[in-house]
C-alpha cells in the first residue's frame, strides 16, 4: 500500500468511519457519566476504550520517534486506565487527547522520512475499538448515528 492510500484511509477513518462509525460520530453527545459506564466489572467503559486507543497511538508515535516500547507494568497500568475523576472536564480532555493523537499520526504520515508501517496496525486496531464503543452505546440505548 502506498503512503497516499494510507493517508487517505487514516483520514477517512476519522471523518467517514470506513465501515464503522467515525470516532466523532461514535463519541458525539456522550456525557462523562455515560462514557464511564460499564455493564459489569469484566467490561471496559467507552472512556477506557478511548484511553486504550490513545495509549497505543502514543506508543506508535513514540516508537516512530525512536523511543522504546512500554514495559509490561506500564501497559497493564495505562492501556485501559479508568479515569481518576470522571467529570465532563476530564472526559473532554480524553477526547482532545484522542484528537491530538489522530492529528499527530496524520502529520507523521505526511513526512516521507517517517516509517509508517506501524500505523497500518491502527487501521485494524482502532475500528475494533470503535465497534466496542458502538456496542456499549447500544447497550445504553444511545447508539451513534451512522
Tab-separated table of C-alpha atoms in Angstrom:
chain	number	residue	atom	x	y	z
A	1	UNK	CA	0.000	0.000	0.000
A	2	UNK	CA	1.346	3.396	-0.945
A	3	UNK	CA	1.677	6.244	1.514
A	4	UNK	CA	-1.018	8.305	-0.224
A	5	UNK	CA	-3.568	5.493	0.209
A	6	UNK	CA	-2.551	5.088	3.846
A	7	UNK	CA	-3.071	8.816	4.435
A	8	UNK	CA	-6.461	8.626	2.731
A	9	UNK	CA	-7.564	5.648	4.836
A	10	UNK	CA	-6.277	7.226	8.055
A	11	UNK	CA	-8.155	10.461	7.436
A	12	UNK	CA	-11.297	8.676	6.215
A	13	UNK	CA	-11.351	6.512	9.330
A	14	UNK	CA	-11.677	9.694	11.396
A	15	UNK	CA	-14.082	11.590	9.176
A	16	UNK	CA	-16.096	8.828	7.473
A	17	UNK	CA	-15.567	5.726	9.590
A	18	UNK	CA	-14.676	3.182	6.873
A	19	UNK	CA	-17.423	0.604	7.524
A	20	UNK	CA	-17.863	1.663	11.153
A	21	UNK	CA	-18.989	4.983	12.617
A	22	UNK	CA	-16.197	7.531	12.847
A	23	UNK	CA	-14.709	8.459	16.206
A	24	UNK	CA	-16.512	11.835	16.239
A	25	UNK	CA	-19.853	10.158	15.413
A	26	UNK	CA	-19.251	7.352	17.903
A	27	UNK	CA	-18.438	9.712	20.752
A	28	UNK	CA	-20.780	12.621	19.982
A	29	UNK	CA	-23.123	13.668	22.743
A	30	UNK	CA	-21.760	11.355	25.432
A	31	UNK	CA	-21.581	12.717	28.941
A	32	UNK	CA	-18.788	11.772	31.287
A	33	UNK	CA	-21.203	9.550	33.191
A	34	UNK	CA	-22.231	7.719	30.016
A	35	UNK	CA	-18.615	7.359	28.881
A	36	UNK	CA	-17.556	5.919	32.250
A	37	UNK	CA	-20.447	3.428	32.420
A	38	UNK	CA	-19.727	-0.263	32.143
A	39	UNK	CA	-22.276	-3.099	32.215
A	40	UNK	CA	-20.134	-5.125	34.626
A	41	UNK	CA	-16.629	-5.420	36.046
A	42	UNK	CA	-15.454	-7.654	33.187
A	43	UNK	CA	-16.098	-4.995	30.543
A	44	UNK	CA	-14.273	-1.771	29.748
A	45	UNK	CA	-16.149	1.509	29.515
A	46	UNK	CA	-16.260	3.747	26.450
A	47	UNK	CA	-13.855	6.019	28.304
A	48	UNK	CA	-11.414	3.156	28.785
A	49	UNK	CA	-11.723	2.249	25.092
A	50	UNK	CA	-10.784	5.838	24.185
A	51	UNK	CA	-7.842	5.756	26.609
A	52	UNK	CA	-6.724	2.437	25.125
A	53	UNK	CA	-6.731	3.687	21.524
A	54	UNK	CA	-4.937	6.865	22.543
A	55	UNK	CA	-2.351	4.936	24.570
A	56	UNK	CA	-1.381	2.701	21.652
A	57	UNK	CA	-1.310	5.630	19.242
A	58	UNK	CA	1.086	7.377	21.629
A	59	UNK	CA	3.214	4.221	21.712
A	60	UNK	CA	3.311	4.219	17.904
A	61	UNK	CA	4.302	7.883	17.760
A	62	UNK	CA	6.990	7.306	20.387
A	63	UNK	CA	8.347	4.289	18.511
A	64	UNK	CA	8.348	6.262	15.249
A	65	UNK	CA	10.475	8.871	17.049
A	66	UNK	CA	12.966	6.178	18.073
A	67	UNK	CA	11.625	5.550	21.575
A	68	UNK	CA	11.482	2.230	23.369
A	69	UNK	CA	8.282	0.209	23.694
A	70	UNK	CA	6.485	0.460	27.033
A	71	UNK	CA	7.196	-2.115	29.696
A	72	UNK	CA	4.623	-4.663	30.788
A	73	UNK	CA	3.851	-2.768	34.005
A	74	UNK	CA	3.210	0.465	32.116
A	75	UNK	CA	0.934	-1.325	29.678
A	76	UNK	CA	-1.030	-3.014	32.480
A	77	UNK	CA	-1.410	0.276	34.338
A	78	UNK	CA	-2.239	2.622	31.464
A	79	UNK	CA	-3.703	0.889	28.436
A	80	UNK	CA	-7.266	0.666	29.804
A	81	UNK	CA	-6.954	3.147	32.654
A	82	UNK	CA	-10.228	4.271	34.157
A	83	UNK	CA	-10.490	7.985	34.886
A	84	UNK	CA	-9.360	9.028	38.345
A	85	UNK	CA	-12.058	11.703	38.226
A	86	UNK	CA	-14.973	11.176	35.854
A	87	UNK	CA	-16.428	14.558	35.041
A	88	UNK	CA	-17.180	16.493	31.877
A	89	UNK	CA	-13.843	18.324	32.012
A	90	UNK	CA	-11.737	15.163	32.237
A	91	UNK	CA	-13.905	13.489	29.563
A	92	UNK	CA	-13.345	16.484	27.304
A	93	UNK	CA	-9.591	16.185	27.989
A	94	UNK	CA	-9.646	12.487	26.997
A	95	UNK	CA	-11.447	13.330	23.748
A	96	UNK	CA	-8.996	16.143	22.998
A	97	UNK	CA	-6.064	13.772	23.549
A	98	UNK	CA	-7.611	11.253	21.145
A	99	UNK	CA	-7.982	14.010	18.531
A	100	UNK	CA	-4.382	15.152	19.111
A	101	UNK	CA	-3.174	11.599	18.527
A	102	UNK	CA	-5.194	11.489	15.308
A	103	UNK	CA	-3.655	14.735	14.091
A	104	UNK	CA	-0.122	13.779	15.111
A	105	UNK	CA	-0.288	10.480	13.257
A	106	UNK	CA	-1.760	12.259	10.224
A	107	UNK	CA	1.181	14.681	10.343
A	108	UNK	CA	3.672	11.827	10.676
A	109	UNK	CA	2.132	10.188	7.619
A	110	UNK	CA	2.788	13.353	5.627
A	111	UNK	CA	6.518	13.065	6.358
A	112	UNK	CA	8.068	10.772	3.725
A	113	UNK	CA	11.046	10.213	6.036
A	114	UNK	CA	8.837	8.539	8.648
A	115	UNK	CA	8.429	4.764	8.579
A	116	UNK	CA	4.641	4.456	8.530
A	117	UNK	CA	4.411	0.668	8.753
A	118	UNK	CA	3.297	0.646	12.415
A	119	UNK	CA	0.317	2.820	11.528
A	120	UNK	CA	-1.115	0.008	9.412
A	121	UNK	CA	-1.898	-1.840	12.633
A	122	UNK	CA	-4.103	1.045	13.765
A	123	UNK	CA	-6.258	0.623	10.667
A	124	UNK	CA	-7.237	-2.754	12.143
A	125	UNK	CA	-6.967	-1.982	15.856
A	126	UNK	CA	-8.890	1.280	16.055
A	127	UNK	CA	-12.054	0.110	14.207
A	128	UNK	CA	-12.268	-2.865	16.551
A	129	UNK	CA	-12.484	-0.443	19.474
A	130	UNK	CA	-14.946	1.738	17.581
A	131	UNK	CA	-17.106	-1.379	17.370
A	132	UNK	CA	-16.815	-1.855	21.120
A	133	UNK	CA	-17.824	1.777	21.651
A	134	UNK	CA	-20.832	1.301	19.359
A	135	UNK	CA	-21.800	-1.863	21.226
A	136	UNK	CA	-21.570	-0.132	24.609
A	137	UNK	CA	-23.631	2.787	23.356
A	138	UNK	CA	-26.275	0.391	22.041
A	139	UNK	CA	-26.384	-1.341	25.423
A	140	UNK	CA	-27.199	2.035	26.999
A	141	UNK	CA	-29.790	2.826	24.338
A	142	UNK	CA	-27.812	5.614	22.649
A	143	UNK	CA	-26.269	4.106	19.510
A	144	UNK	CA	-24.230	6.547	17.387
A	145	UNK	CA	-25.527	7.839	14.092
A	146	UNK	CA	-24.059	6.179	11.014
